[in-house]
Amino acid sequence: MSNAKAQVLIIEDEPEIAELIEFHAERAGMRPRKVHSGRLAMDLIRREKPDVIVLDLMLPDLDGLEICRKLKQSDDTRSIPIVMVTAKGEESDVVAGIELGADDYVTKPFSPRVLMARLRNVLRRAGVIEDAPASGERMIMVDGRLIIDIDRHEVLCEGKKTDLTLTEFGILHYLASRPGFVRTRDQIISAVHGKSTVLSSRTVDVHITALRRKIGELSECVETVRGVGYRFADSGMDDA
Ligand code: CA
């Protein structure tokens, strides 16, 4: 882990949006660089290996999803986190991008603060910037109001033991292991499949409903992302 500024590559053909992201990334202590075409971006990424990529999905020359696919297929670039920028109504592209390996996304018009929070989040996960200290076998979430004891398969809500089924536990653990990251139903299925039961996309919703009921007031931590999937709320993120 280095103290050097995180290098952010902004792939965006709309100059105003690219400048907006650049401005906020600089203010957030990152080192942004912007490029307006997919082809230029591919050359630059191979040469310079940025720490994180902000990828507009609608580019004039290369399809953003194609860029994502290429980067995730190559050993050299696979580990670079990607945050997609999409237009409203492109939810199916978001799902496709996440399944290709993109880490997160924002939808235009987006709040720069939310985008910066997402970037910090992926940079933390990638080990580029300091992460919170590991909590061992227990995950302490929401300022200690939710404790997930991984070894014992136990969940404490507001200090009270809460009985979850194995599937509910698996889903909660999976979502909570990356707060702020949206997961598609298919990803949830592959993560918890086989541990207890066979899941279909529809039964994921049923388990989530049951899980939310059991964790009561904390249920708002399990957010529905319309058209995409679910995510555990990032309490460090101010969703302005
Ligand atoms: Ca565009």
Tab-separated table of N, CA, C and O and ligand atoms in Angstrom, residues 12-14 56-60 108, ligand 1:
chain	number	residue	atom	x	y	z
A	12	GLU	N	-14.527	9.230	-20.867
A	12	GLU	CA	-15.804	9.937	-21.005
A	12	GLU	C	-15.696	10.892	-22.186
A	12	GLU	O	-14.765	11.695	-22.253
A	13	ASP	N	-16.626	10.800	-23.133
A	13	ASP	CA	-16.542	11.652	-24.316
A	13	ASP	C	-17.233	13.004	-24.126
A	13	ASP	O	-17.050	13.903	-24.939
A	14	GLU	N	-18.053	13.146	-23.096
A	14	GLU	CA	-18.684	14.445	-22.861
A	14	GLU	C	-17.748	15.297	-21.999
A	14	GLU	O	-17.555	15.007	-20.817
A	56	ASP	N	-17.460	5.574	-18.963
A	56	ASP	CA	-18.745	5.885	-19.583
A	56	ASP	C	-19.093	4.730	-20.522
A	56	ASP	O	-18.253	4.292	-21.308
A	57	LEU	N	-20.314	4.246	-20.445
A	57	LEU	CA	-20.658	3.085	-21.285
A	57	LEU	C	-20.967	3.479	-22.729
A	57	LEU	O	-20.886	2.657	-23.627
A	58	MET	N	-21.356	4.748	-22.943
A	58	MET	CA	-21.704	5.191	-24.300
A	58	MET	C	-20.590	6.050	-24.870
A	58	MET	O	-20.535	7.256	-24.643
A	59	LEU	N	-19.706	5.414	-25.606
A	59	LEU	CA	-18.589	6.132	-26.213
A	59	LEU	C	-18.736	6.077	-27.725
A	59	LEU	O	-19.344	5.157	-28.259
A	60	PRO	N	-18.186	7.079	-28.420
A	60	PRO	CA	-18.385	7.121	-29.876
A	60	PRO	C	-17.687	5.982	-30.629
A	60	PRO	O	-18.182	5.529	-31.652
A	108	LYS	N	-26.162	8.780	-14.686
A	108	LYS	CA	-26.266	10.221	-14.977
A	108	LYS	C	-27.709	10.678	-14.810
A	108	LYS	O	-28.598	9.955	-15.236
B	1	CA	CA	-20.997	9.256	-23.596
